[in-house]
Coordinates of C-alpha atoms and ligand atoms in Angstrom, one line a residue:
X2 CA 30.4 111.4 -61.1
X3 CA 28.4 109.1 -59.0
X4 CA 27.4 109.3 -55.2
X5 CA 30.1 106.9 -54.1
X6 CA 32.8 109.3 -55.6
X7 CA 31.5 112.2 -53.5
X8 CA 31.5 110.1 -50.4
X9 CA 34.8 108.8 -50.9
X10 CA 36.9 111.7 -52.3
X11 CA 37.6 113.6 -49.0
X12 CA 38.8 110.5 -47.3
X13 CA 41.4 109.7 -50.0
X14 CA 42.6 113.2 -50.1
X15 CA 43.4 113.2 -46.4
X16 CA 45.1 109.9 -46.9
X17 CA 47.1 111.3 -49.8
X18 CA 48.3 114.1 -47.7
X19 CA 49.2 111.6 -44.8
X20 CA 51.1 109.5 -47.3
X21 CA 53.0 112.5 -48.8
X22 CA 54.1 113.6 -45.3
X23 CA 55.2 110.1 -44.6
X24 CA 57.2 110.1 -47.8
X25 CA 58.9 113.4 -47.2
X26 CA 59.5 113.1 -43.5
X27 CA 60.3 110.4 -41.0
X28 CA 57.0 109.9 -39.5
X29 CA 56.0 106.3 -38.5
X30 CA 53.6 104.9 -41.0
X31 CA 51.9 103.2 -38.1
X32 CA 50.0 106.5 -37.6
X33 CA 47.9 105.8 -40.7
X34 CA 48.8 102.5 -42.3
X35 CA 45.6 102.3 -44.2
X36 CA 44.9 105.1 -46.9
X37 CA 41.3 104.8 -46.1
X38 CA 41.7 104.7 -42.3
X39 CA 39.4 107.8 -41.8
X40 CA 36.6 106.5 -44.2
X41 CA 33.3 106.3 -42.3
X42 CA 31.5 102.9 -42.6
X43 CA 28.9 104.6 -44.9
X44 CA 31.7 106.0 -47.2
X45 CA 33.3 102.6 -47.3
X46 CA 30.0 100.8 -47.9
X47 CA 29.3 103.2 -50.9
X48 CA 32.9 102.7 -52.3
X49 CA 32.8 98.9 -51.9
X50 CA 29.1 98.5 -52.9
X51 CA 29.5 97.3 -56.6
X52 CA 32.3 94.9 -55.7
X53 CA 30.4 93.3 -52.7
X54 CA 27.3 92.8 -55.1
X55 CA 29.5 91.4 -57.9
X56 CA 30.6 88.2 -56.2
X57 CA 32.1 86.7 -59.3
X58 CA 35.0 88.0 -61.4
X59 CA 37.4 86.9 -64.1
X60 CA 41.1 86.9 -63.5
X61 CA 43.4 86.9 -66.7
X62 CA 47.0 85.9 -66.6
X63 CA 48.6 86.6 -70.0
X64 CA 52.0 87.4 -71.2
X65 CA 55.2 86.2 -72.9
X66 CA 55.2 83.2 -70.6
X67 CA 52.4 81.7 -72.8
X68 CA 55.0 81.2 -75.5
X69 CA 57.3 78.7 -73.7
X70 CA 54.0 77.4 -72.1
X71 CA 55.8 75.5 -69.4
X72 CA 58.7 74.0 -71.4
X73 CA 62.3 75.3 -71.5
X74 CA 65.1 73.7 -73.4
X75 CA 62.9 70.6 -73.9
X76 CA 62.2 70.2 -70.2
X77 CA 58.9 70.6 -68.5
X78 CA 59.4 73.1 -65.8
X79 CA 57.5 72.5 -62.6
X80 CA 55.2 75.0 -60.9
X81 CA 52.9 77.7 -62.3
X82 CA 53.4 78.6 -66.0
X83 CA 54.1 82.3 -65.5
X84 CA 57.0 81.6 -63.1
X85 CA 59.0 79.7 -65.8
X86 CA 61.5 82.5 -66.1
X87 CA 62.2 82.4 -62.3
X88 CA 62.1 78.7 -61.8
X89 CA 64.4 77.8 -64.7
X90 CA 66.5 80.9 -64.2
X91 CA 66.2 81.8 -67.8
X92 CA 68.6 84.6 -68.8
X93 CA 67.1 87.9 -69.6
X94 CA 68.0 88.0 -73.3
X95 CA 66.8 84.4 -73.9
X96 CA 63.5 85.2 -72.2
X97 CA 63.1 88.4 -74.2
X98 CA 63.4 86.3 -77.3
X99 CA 60.0 84.7 -76.6
X100 CA 58.5 88.2 -77.2
X101 CA 59.3 87.8 -80.9
X102 CA 56.9 84.8 -80.9
X103 CA 54.2 86.5 -78.9
X104 CA 51.8 87.4 -81.7
X105 CA 48.1 87.2 -80.5
X106 CA 46.5 87.5 -83.9
X107 CA 43.4 85.8 -82.7
X108 CA 42.9 88.0 -79.8
X109 CA 39.2 89.0 -79.6
X110 CA 38.6 91.4 -76.6
X111 CA 34.9 91.5 -77.3
X112 CA 34.7 87.7 -77.2
X113 CA 36.6 87.7 -73.9
X114 CA 34.3 90.2 -72.4
X115 CA 31.4 88.3 -73.8
X116 CA 32.7 85.1 -72.2
X117 CA 33.0 86.8 -68.7
X118 CA 29.5 88.2 -69.0
X119 CA 28.0 84.9 -70.2
X120 CA 29.7 83.2 -67.2
X121 CA 27.9 85.6 -64.9
X122 CA 31.1 87.5 -64.0
X123 CA 30.8 91.1 -63.1
X124 CA 34.4 92.2 -63.3
X125 CA 37.6 91.4 -65.0
X126 CA 41.2 91.7 -63.7
X127 CA 44.1 91.3 -66.2
X128 CA 47.8 91.2 -65.6
X129 CA 49.0 94.6 -66.9
X130 CA 52.5 93.5 -66.0
X131 CA 53.4 90.3 -64.3
X132 CA 56.8 89.3 -62.5
X133 CA 58.6 88.9 -65.8
X134 CA 58.3 92.7 -66.2
X135 CA 56.5 92.5 -69.6
X136 CA 53.7 95.2 -70.0
X137 CA 50.7 94.4 -72.1
X138 CA 50.4 98.0 -73.0
X139 CA 52.7 100.7 -74.5
X140 CA 54.7 101.8 -71.5
X141 CA 56.8 104.9 -72.1
X142 CA 59.5 103.9 -69.4
X143 CA 60.6 100.7 -71.1
X144 CA 60.7 98.9 -74.4
X145 CA 59.8 95.6 -72.7
X146 CA 56.2 95.8 -73.7
X147 CA 53.8 94.4 -76.2
X148 CA 54.1 97.5 -78.6
X149 CA 57.9 97.7 -78.6
X150 CA 58.9 94.0 -78.3
X151 CA 56.5 91.9 -80.2
X152 CA 55.4 91.5 -83.7
X153 CA 51.8 92.3 -82.6
X154 CA 52.8 95.8 -81.8
X155 CA 49.5 97.1 -80.3
X156 CA 48.1 97.9 -76.9
X157 CA 46.3 94.8 -75.6
X158 CA 44.6 96.4 -72.8
X159 CA 42.7 99.4 -74.2
X160 CA 40.4 97.3 -76.3
X161 CA 39.7 95.0 -73.5
X162 CA 38.9 97.8 -71.1
X163 CA 36.6 99.2 -73.6
X164 CA 34.8 95.7 -74.3
X165 CA 34.5 95.1 -70.6
X166 CA 33.0 98.6 -69.9
X167 CA 30.6 98.3 -72.9
X168 CA 29.1 95.3 -71.3
X169 CA 28.5 97.1 -68.1
X170 CA 31.3 95.0 -66.2
X171 CA 34.0 96.6 -64.0
X172 CA 37.6 96.6 -64.9
X173 CA 40.9 95.8 -62.9
X174 CA 44.5 95.6 -63.6
X175 CA 46.9 93.4 -61.9
X176 CA 50.3 95.0 -61.4
X177 CA 53.5 93.3 -60.1
X178 CA 54.8 96.3 -58.2
X179 CA 57.9 94.8 -56.8
X180 CA 58.9 91.6 -58.5
X181 CA 60.4 92.1 -61.9
X182 CA 62.9 89.6 -63.4
X183 CA 63.8 91.6 -66.4
X184 CA 64.5 95.3 -65.5
X185 CA 67.7 96.0 -63.5
X186 CA 67.1 96.0 -59.8
X187 CA 63.7 94.4 -59.8
X188 CA 62.6 92.2 -57.0
X189 CA 63.1 88.5 -57.1
X190 CA 61.1 86.2 -54.6
X191 CA 63.4 83.9 -52.6
X192 CA 66.5 86.2 -53.2
X193 CA 68.0 88.9 -51.1
X194 CA 67.7 92.4 -52.3
X195 CA 70.2 93.1 -55.1
X196 CA 70.5 89.4 -56.1
X197 CA 69.6 87.9 -59.5
X198 CA 70.7 85.1 -61.8
X199 CA 71.8 87.3 -64.7
X200 CA 74.3 90.2 -65.0
X201 CA 71.3 92.2 -66.4
X202 CA 69.6 92.0 -63.0
X203 CA 72.3 94.2 -61.4
X204 CA 70.8 97.4 -60.1
X205 CA 69.2 99.2 -57.2
X206 CA 65.7 98.3 -56.1
X207 CA 64.8 101.8 -55.2
X208 CA 65.9 103.1 -58.6
X209 CA 63.8 100.3 -60.1
X210 CA 60.8 101.6 -58.2
X211 CA 61.6 105.1 -59.3
X212 CA 62.2 104.4 -62.9
X213 CA 59.7 101.5 -63.6
X214 CA 57.1 100.6 -60.9
X215 CA 56.0 104.2 -59.8
X216 CA 55.8 105.6 -63.4
X217 CA 54.1 102.5 -64.7
X218 CA 51.5 102.6 -61.9
X219 CA 50.9 106.2 -62.8
X220 CA 50.6 105.2 -66.5
X221 CA 48.0 102.5 -66.0
X222 CA 46.0 104.6 -63.5
X223 CA 46.0 107.7 -65.8
X224 CA 45.3 105.9 -69.1
X225 CA 42.7 103.4 -68.3
X226 CA 39.3 103.5 -66.7
X227 CA 40.1 101.2 -63.8
X228 CA 37.9 100.2 -60.9
X229 CA 40.5 97.8 -59.3
X230 CA 44.2 97.8 -58.8
X231 CA 45.4 94.4 -57.9
X232 CA 48.9 94.5 -56.4
X233 CA 50.9 91.4 -56.1
X234 CA 53.9 90.0 -54.1
X235 CA 55.5 92.7 -52.0
X236 CA 59.0 91.3 -52.3
X237 CA 61.6 93.7 -50.9
X238 CA 58.8 96.3 -50.2
X239 CA 58.7 98.3 -47.1
X240 CA 56.5 101.0 -45.6
X241 CA 58.4 103.9 -47.3
X242 CA 58.6 102.3 -50.7
X243 CA 54.9 101.3 -50.6
X244 CA 53.8 104.6 -49.4
X245 CA 54.9 106.3 -52.6
X246 CA 52.4 104.3 -54.6
X247 CA 49.4 105.3 -52.4
X248 CA 49.0 108.9 -53.7
X249 CA 48.8 107.6 -57.2
X250 CA 45.4 106.1 -56.3
X251 CA 44.1 109.6 -56.5
X252 CA 44.2 109.3 -60.3
X253 CA 41.3 106.9 -60.1
X254 CA 38.9 108.1 -57.5
X255 CA 37.0 105.3 -55.8
X256 CA 39.4 102.6 -56.9
X257 CA 39.6 99.4 -54.8
X258 CA 43.0 98.0 -54.1
X259 CA 43.9 94.7 -52.5
X260 CA 46.2 93.7 -49.6
X261 CA 49.3 92.8 -51.5
X262 CA 51.1 96.2 -51.8
X263 CA 53.3 95.6 -48.8
X264 CA 54.7 98.0 -46.2
X265 CA 51.9 97.4 -43.9
X266 CA 49.1 98.7 -46.1
X267 CA 46.1 96.5 -45.6
X268 CA 44.2 97.6 -48.8
X269 CA 40.5 97.1 -49.2
X270 CA 40.4 93.4 -49.8
X271 CA 42.0 90.2 -48.5
X272 CA 43.0 87.8 -51.1
X273 CA 43.2 84.2 -50.1
X274 CA 44.9 82.3 -52.9
X275 CA 43.8 78.7 -54.1
X276 CA 42.0 78.0 -51.0
X277 CA 38.6 79.0 -49.4
X278 CA 39.0 80.1 -45.7
X279 CA 37.1 77.8 -43.5
X280 CA 34.9 80.4 -41.7
X281 CA 35.4 83.3 -44.1
X282 CA 37.3 86.5 -43.0
X283 CA 35.0 88.3 -40.6
X284 CA 35.3 92.0 -40.6
X285 CA 37.1 92.2 -44.0
X286 CA 36.1 92.2 -47.6
X287 CA 37.8 89.3 -49.3
X288 CA 38.2 87.5 -52.7
X289 CA 39.4 84.0 -53.2
X290 CA 41.5 83.9 -56.5
X291 CA 41.8 80.4 -58.0
X292 CA 42.9 78.7 -61.1
X293 CA 40.8 76.1 -63.1
X294 CA 43.7 73.8 -63.5
X295 CA 47.0 74.2 -61.7
X296 CA 48.5 77.2 -63.5
X297 CA 47.6 80.9 -63.8
X298 CA 49.6 81.5 -67.1
X299 CA 49.1 79.1 -69.9
X300 CA 50.9 75.6 -69.7
X301 CA 50.4 73.5 -72.6
X302 CA 50.4 70.2 -70.8
X303 CA 48.4 71.2 -67.5
X304 CA 45.3 69.0 -67.9
X305 CA 44.4 69.0 -64.3
X306 CA 41.0 70.7 -64.8
X307 CA 38.6 71.2 -62.0
X308 CA 35.2 69.9 -63.0
X309 CA 32.5 72.5 -63.5
X310 CA 30.4 71.1 -60.6
X311 CA 33.4 71.7 -58.4
X312 CA 33.7 75.4 -59.6
X313 CA 30.0 76.0 -58.9
X314 CA 30.1 74.5 -55.4
X315 CA 33.3 76.6 -54.7
X316 CA 31.3 79.7 -55.9
X317 CA 28.5 78.8 -53.5
X318 CA 30.9 78.1 -50.7
X319 CA 32.8 81.3 -51.1
X320 CA 29.6 83.5 -51.4
X321 CA 28.0 81.7 -48.5
X322 CA 31.1 82.8 -46.4
X323 CA 30.8 86.3 -47.5
X324 CA 33.5 86.5 -50.2
X325 CA 34.1 86.9 -53.9
X326 CA 35.4 84.5 -56.5
X327 CA 38.1 85.7 -58.9
X328 CA 38.4 82.7 -61.3
X329 CA 41.4 82.6 -63.7
X330 CA 41.9 81.9 -67.3
X331 CA 45.3 81.7 -69.0
X332 CA 45.1 82.5 -72.7
X333 CA 47.6 81.2 -75.3
X334 CA 50.2 83.3 -77.0
X335 CA 48.0 83.3 -80.1
X336 CA 45.2 85.1 -78.2
X337 CA 42.9 82.1 -77.9
X338 CA 41.5 80.9 -74.6
X339 CA 41.9 77.2 -73.7
X340 CA 38.8 75.3 -74.8
X341 CA 38.5 73.7 -71.5
X342 CA 38.3 77.1 -69.8
X343 CA 35.6 78.3 -72.3
X344 CA 33.5 75.1 -71.8
X345 CA 33.6 75.5 -68.0
X346 CA 32.8 79.2 -68.0
X347 CA 29.8 78.6 -70.4
X348 CA 28.6 75.8 -68.0
X349 CA 28.9 78.0 -65.0
X350 CA 27.1 80.7 -66.9
X351 CA 24.2 78.4 -67.6
X352 CA 24.0 77.8 -63.9
X353 CA 24.2 81.4 -63.1
X354 CA 21.4 82.3 -65.6
X355 CA 19.0 80.1 -63.5
X356 CA 20.5 80.6 -60.1
X357 CA 22.4 84.0 -60.2
X358 CA 19.7 85.4 -57.8
X359 CA 21.2 83.3 -55.0
X360 CA 24.7 84.8 -55.7
X361 CA 24.5 88.5 -56.6
X362 CA 24.1 91.0 -53.9
X363 CA 23.7 88.5 -51.2
X364 CA 25.2 88.2 -47.8
X365 CA 26.8 85.5 -45.9
X366 CA 25.0 82.5 -44.4
X367 CA 23.6 82.9 -40.9
X368 CA 24.2 79.2 -40.3
X369 CA 27.5 78.0 -38.9
X370 CA 27.0 74.9 -41.1
X371 CA 24.5 73.0 -43.0
X372 CA 25.1 69.3 -43.5
X373 CA 23.7 69.2 -47.1
X374 CA 25.2 72.4 -48.6
X375 CA 25.3 76.2 -48.1
X376 CA 23.2 79.4 -47.8
X377 CA 23.1 82.9 -48.8
X378 CA 20.7 85.7 -47.8
X379 CA 19.1 88.9 -48.9
X380 CA 17.1 91.1 -46.5
X381 CA 14.3 93.5 -47.5
X382 CA 12.0 95.8 -45.7
X383 CA 9.5 93.3 -44.4
X384 CA 11.7 90.2 -44.3
X385 CA 13.9 88.6 -46.8
X386 CA 15.0 85.5 -48.6
X387 CA 17.3 82.6 -47.7
X388 CA 18.8 80.8 -50.6
X389 CA 19.5 77.2 -49.8
X390 CA 22.3 75.8 -52.0
X391 CA 21.8 72.1 -51.9
X392 CA 24.8 70.0 -52.7
X393 CA 23.4 66.7 -51.4
X394 CA 19.8 66.3 -52.3
X395 CA 17.9 64.5 -49.6
X396 CA 17.1 60.9 -50.6
X397 CA 14.0 60.9 -48.3
X398 CA 12.5 64.0 -49.9
X399 CA 12.8 66.1 -46.7
X400 CA 15.2 68.9 -46.5
X401 CA 15.8 70.0 -43.0
X402 CA 17.0 73.5 -42.0
X403 CA 18.0 73.2 -38.3
X404 CA 17.9 76.2 -36.3
X405 CA 15.7 78.5 -38.5
X406 CA 13.3 80.2 -36.3
X407 CA 12.0 82.9 -38.7
X408 CA 8.4 82.7 -40.0
X409 CA 8.8 81.2 -43.5
X410 CA 6.0 82.4 -45.8
X411 CA 6.9 80.4 -49.0
X412 CA 9.4 78.1 -50.4
X413 CA 10.3 77.4 -54.1
X414 CA 12.8 76.0 -56.5
X415 CA 14.8 78.7 -58.2
X416 CA 14.9 76.5 -61.2
X417 CA 11.4 76.6 -62.7
X418 CA 9.8 78.3 -59.7
X419 CA 7.8 75.2 -58.4
X420 CA 6.3 76.0 -54.9
X421 CA 7.4 73.6 -52.2
X422 CA 5.7 72.6 -49.0
X423 CA 7.3 73.8 -45.9
X424 CA 6.5 73.2 -42.3
X425 CA 7.8 74.1 -38.9
X426 CA 9.5 71.2 -37.0
X427 CA 10.9 71.0 -33.6
X428 CA 14.2 72.6 -34.2
X429 CA 13.7 74.6 -37.4
X430 CA 11.9 73.9 -40.8
X431 CA 11.5 71.0 -43.0
X432 CA 10.9 71.3 -46.9
X433 CA 9.3 68.7 -48.9
X434 CA 11.4 68.5 -52.2
X435 CA 10.9 66.5 -55.4
X436 CA 12.7 63.1 -55.7
X437 CA 15.1 64.5 -58.3
X438 CA 17.5 67.3 -57.7
X439 CA 16.9 70.1 -60.3
X440 CA 20.7 70.4 -60.7
X441 CA 23.3 67.8 -60.3
X442 CA 25.8 70.1 -58.6
X443 CA 24.0 72.8 -56.7
X444 CA 20.2 73.2 -56.6
X445 CA 18.7 76.4 -55.0
X446 CA 15.6 76.5 -52.9
X447 CA 14.4 80.0 -52.0
X448 CA 12.7 80.5 -48.7
X449 CA 10.9 83.8 -48.1
X450 CA 10.6 84.8 -44.5
X451 CA 8.6 87.6 -42.8
X452 CA 9.9 89.7 -40.0
X453 CA 13.4 89.3 -38.8
X454 CA 15.9 86.6 -39.6
X455 CA 16.3 84.4 -36.6
X456 CA 18.7 81.4 -36.5
X457 CA 19.9 79.5 -33.5
X458 CA 23.0 77.8 -34.4
X459 CA 23.0 74.5 -32.6
X460 CA 26.5 73.5 -31.7
X461 CA 27.3 69.8 -31.1
X462 CA 26.7 69.2 -27.4
X463 CA 26.7 66.5 -24.7
X464 CA 24.5 63.5 -25.3
X465 CA 22.8 61.7 -22.5
X466 CA 25.8 59.7 -21.6
X467 CA 27.8 62.9 -21.4
X468 CA 29.8 62.3 -24.7
X469 CA 30.2 64.8 -27.5
X470 CA 30.2 63.6 -31.1
X471 CA 32.2 65.7 -33.5
X472 CA 31.6 64.5 -37.0
X473 CA 33.3 65.2 -40.3
X474 CA 30.5 67.6 -41.4
X475 CA 30.8 69.7 -38.1
X476 CA 34.5 70.4 -38.7
X477 CA 35.9 73.7 -39.9
X478 CA 38.6 72.6 -42.4
X479 CA 41.5 75.0 -42.5
X480 CA 43.3 74.5 -45.8
X481 CA 46.2 76.5 -47.4
X482 CA 46.6 77.3 -51.1
X483 CA 48.9 75.3 -53.5
X484 CA 48.3 72.0 -51.9
X485 CA 45.5 69.3 -52.1
X486 CA 42.5 70.6 -50.2
X487 CA 41.1 68.5 -47.4
X488 CA 37.4 68.1 -47.7
X489 CA 34.3 66.2 -46.7
X490 CA 33.9 63.1 -48.6
X491 CA 30.6 61.1 -48.9
X492 CA 31.3 57.6 -50.0
X493 CA 29.6 54.5 -48.4
X494 CA 29.0 54.9 -44.7
X495 CA 29.2 58.2 -42.6
X496 CA 30.8 61.2 -44.2
X497 CA 34.6 61.5 -43.6
X498 CA 37.3 64.1 -44.0
X499 CA 39.5 63.0 -46.9
X500 CA 42.3 64.3 -49.1
X501 CA 44.0 65.5 -45.9
X502 CA 47.3 65.3 -47.6
X503 CA 48.8 68.8 -46.7
X504 CA 50.5 68.7 -43.2
X505 CA 49.5 72.5 -43.0
X506 CA 45.8 71.8 -43.1
X507 CA 44.0 71.4 -39.8
X508 CA 40.6 70.8 -38.4
X509 CA 38.7 72.5 -35.6
X510 CA 35.3 71.8 -33.9
X511 CA 33.3 74.2 -31.8
X512 CA 30.9 72.5 -29.3
X513 CA 29.1 73.1 -26.1
X514 CA 29.8 71.5 -22.8
X515 CA 27.1 71.4 -20.1
X516 CA 28.9 69.2 -17.7
X517 CA 32.6 70.1 -17.4
X518 CA 35.2 67.5 -16.6
X519 CA 37.8 65.4 -18.2
X520 CA 37.2 63.8 -21.6
X521 CA 39.0 61.1 -23.5
X522 CA 39.5 62.2 -27.1
X523 CA 38.6 59.3 -29.3
X524 CA 39.4 59.6 -33.0
X525 CA 38.1 57.3 -35.8
X526 CA 40.7 57.4 -38.5
X527 CA 42.1 55.5 -41.4
X528 CA 45.7 55.7 -42.8
X529 CA 48.0 53.3 -44.6
X530 CA 51.2 54.3 -42.9
X531 CA 52.6 53.9 -39.6
X532 CA 54.1 56.7 -37.3
X533 CA 51.4 59.3 -38.3
X534 CA 51.1 61.8 -35.5
X535 CA 48.5 64.4 -34.6
X536 CA 48.5 67.3 -32.2
X537 CA 45.3 67.7 -30.2
X538 CA 44.6 71.3 -28.9
X539 CA 41.9 71.8 -26.4
X540 CA 41.2 73.2 -23.0
X541 CA 44.6 75.1 -23.2
X542 CA 46.6 72.0 -23.8
X543 CA 48.5 70.6 -26.7
X544 CA 49.0 66.8 -26.7
X545 CA 50.8 64.9 -29.5
X546 CA 49.6 61.3 -30.2
X547 CA 50.1 58.7 -32.9
X548 CA 47.2 57.1 -34.8
X549 CA 46.9 53.6 -35.9
X550 CA 47.8 52.2 -39.4
X551 CA 44.8 50.5 -41.1
X552 CA 44.4 48.2 -44.0
X553 CA 43.2 51.0 -46.3
X554 CA 41.3 54.3 -46.5
X555 CA 38.0 52.6 -46.0
X556 CA 39.2 50.7 -43.0
X557 CA 38.8 52.7 -39.8
X558 CA 40.0 52.3 -36.3
X559 CA 39.2 54.2 -33.2
X560 CA 42.0 55.3 -30.7
X561 CA 42.3 57.5 -27.7
X562 CA 44.5 60.4 -28.6
X563 CA 44.5 62.3 -25.3
X564 CA 42.6 63.3 -22.2
X565 CA 41.6 66.9 -22.1
X566 CA 40.0 68.8 -19.2
X567 CA 37.2 71.3 -20.1
X568 CA 36.8 73.1 -16.9
X569 CA 33.6 75.3 -17.6
X570 CA 30.3 75.0 -19.0
X571 CA 29.8 76.7 -22.4
X572 CA 31.5 76.9 -25.8
X573 CA 34.8 75.2 -26.4
X574 CA 37.1 74.3 -29.3
X575 CA 39.1 71.2 -30.3
X576 CA 41.7 71.3 -33.1
X577 CA 43.6 68.5 -34.7
X578 CA 46.8 69.4 -36.5
X579 CA 49.2 67.1 -38.4
X580 CA 52.6 66.8 -36.8
X581 CA 54.7 67.7 -40.0
X582 CA 57.4 65.1 -40.0
X583 CA 56.2 61.6 -41.2
X584 CA 52.8 63.0 -42.1
X585 CA 50.9 60.7 -44.3
X586 CA 47.2 61.3 -45.5
X587 CA 44.5 60.5 -43.0
X588 CA 40.8 60.0 -43.4
X589 CA 38.8 61.0 -40.4
X590 CA 35.2 60.1 -39.6
X591 CA 34.7 61.5 -36.2
X592 CA 36.1 62.5 -32.9
X593 CA 34.1 61.6 -29.8
X594 CA 34.8 63.2 -26.4
X595 CA 34.0 60.7 -23.8
X596 CA 33.8 61.7 -20.2
X597 CA 36.3 60.1 -17.9
X598 CA 33.7 60.0 -15.2
X599 CA 30.2 59.8 -16.7
Ligands
FHN29 O1 53.4 85.0 -58.0 C1 52.0 85.3 -58.3 C2 51.4 84.2 -59.2 O2 52.1 84.1 -60.4 C3 50.0 84.6 -59.5 O3 50.0 85.8 -60.2 C4 49.2 84.8 -58.3 C5 47.7 85.2 -58.4 O4 47.2 85.5 -57.2 N1 49.8 85.7 -57.4 C6 51.3 85.4 -57.1 C7 51.4 84.5 -55.9 O5 50.8 84.7 -54.8

């Protein structure tokens, strides 16, 4: 029993009582929607401590869907592999037939756990049951599980939990508490309660919860030494239904659960999927889950692999914003892991061996943004360290850290430890770096500082002529998951925002105004179609404007989009959002606010 257990236990107990009352009576759940609502900050910090330090985890989506691997009746089924049953509306009996071919004879849980450890991951979360309802362990409430329905006939989870724990990592189970496309009455996304595509789906959802979801949650929590319970898709859930699952958490004191239970329960962690929140999620613990290609469950023909460098930069980006990274693998039906995933994880692991100090147990960057990369920090008694994650190595051998006012006592490369010269300049510090970057993706410079950490975040502000220049690197890029991610591109010329293909993605700048007044919003853009429109939001106004078609994505033109009035001196924001209909990808270099009367 550890210290965090003791701190945490009374809190959960009161939450359990609250939940029990809510289940039996008609009290409004709003009184205590969060089972840890009464937790003190110290109790919460103790409970979340290992998770906050871990930063990097392995997600595993594995199940019967790895047999069809994306193809049904000779057709490639679009979307994510583990959704094949839902998307192709495969009849229950046909889908159950795949279980007879699910025989992971090459499954090697020790090798899986080794791979996670070598990659630098500190925890593993595996699908104990996904939306197809198939359990990877021997469930006593159904025969739709690996022991009863497959030739393999053995629990897949127990040896993995053991292997993971033996290596000192933490263990989590994903559990689809509401969606279930096999058992009668189970939830189905995009359908009304009670609907399905097969006679076998007929049944009552509450009965489904009573006979499958609640007992299975109890099974996994009581049988396995879990540190995380990862709920997913609260289809058809409500407060009353979700509240019945909360008391079961008592079976694993200290367990961390996410925000996807439904019924208003916020859980411990937010879980942005397939995208990195532009400015993190202040005030919440959060974890980005992401695939290495475009699917969670194995799809034989998904070759859209992210390069290792991209994965490492994503890790830096997420951690610099205060989050964790849960990176997925989708093993095959024979128990092997796709070679592309293994290769990438080993490469990430080699980077972590050298640079892990800049990841583990760090806190978010104190800088609003740094043009060349990201930053993480660690404080200690007399000062602390800043880890500069350099994506774009300076060509002139000088790395500038604008706004850093702390007293820097030393600077060194994490790779090899070479000391670097550092000097205070006008607006921060400047580090003299070798001509070659130690790492082609992310090189880490460690700055030790004495005393307190002092950073003055300089916002873009008015120049002598009164104009305000808002460049691509100054923008907060708000992406959504499951679509192309808009990002800063550095080709020839000034950086631009590119891959702005999703009409749901939007940009925002924060800047300072010293001399209020009216400003013309001038945007420098490139797009190859006519009729593309943007919504400008600033100074309390929303103005729609068209942008000019150009000869290509490297051919920019500048156009006035709107006139906005910024009536006070101080901090202001300007956002640009695609106007959905007729959206066509746009490259954007900068926006300049030009005073109407200089
Ligand atoms: O529907 C699932 C999906 O299959 C996958 O498991 C992801 C992982 O976060 N969660 C759901 C979609 O949000």
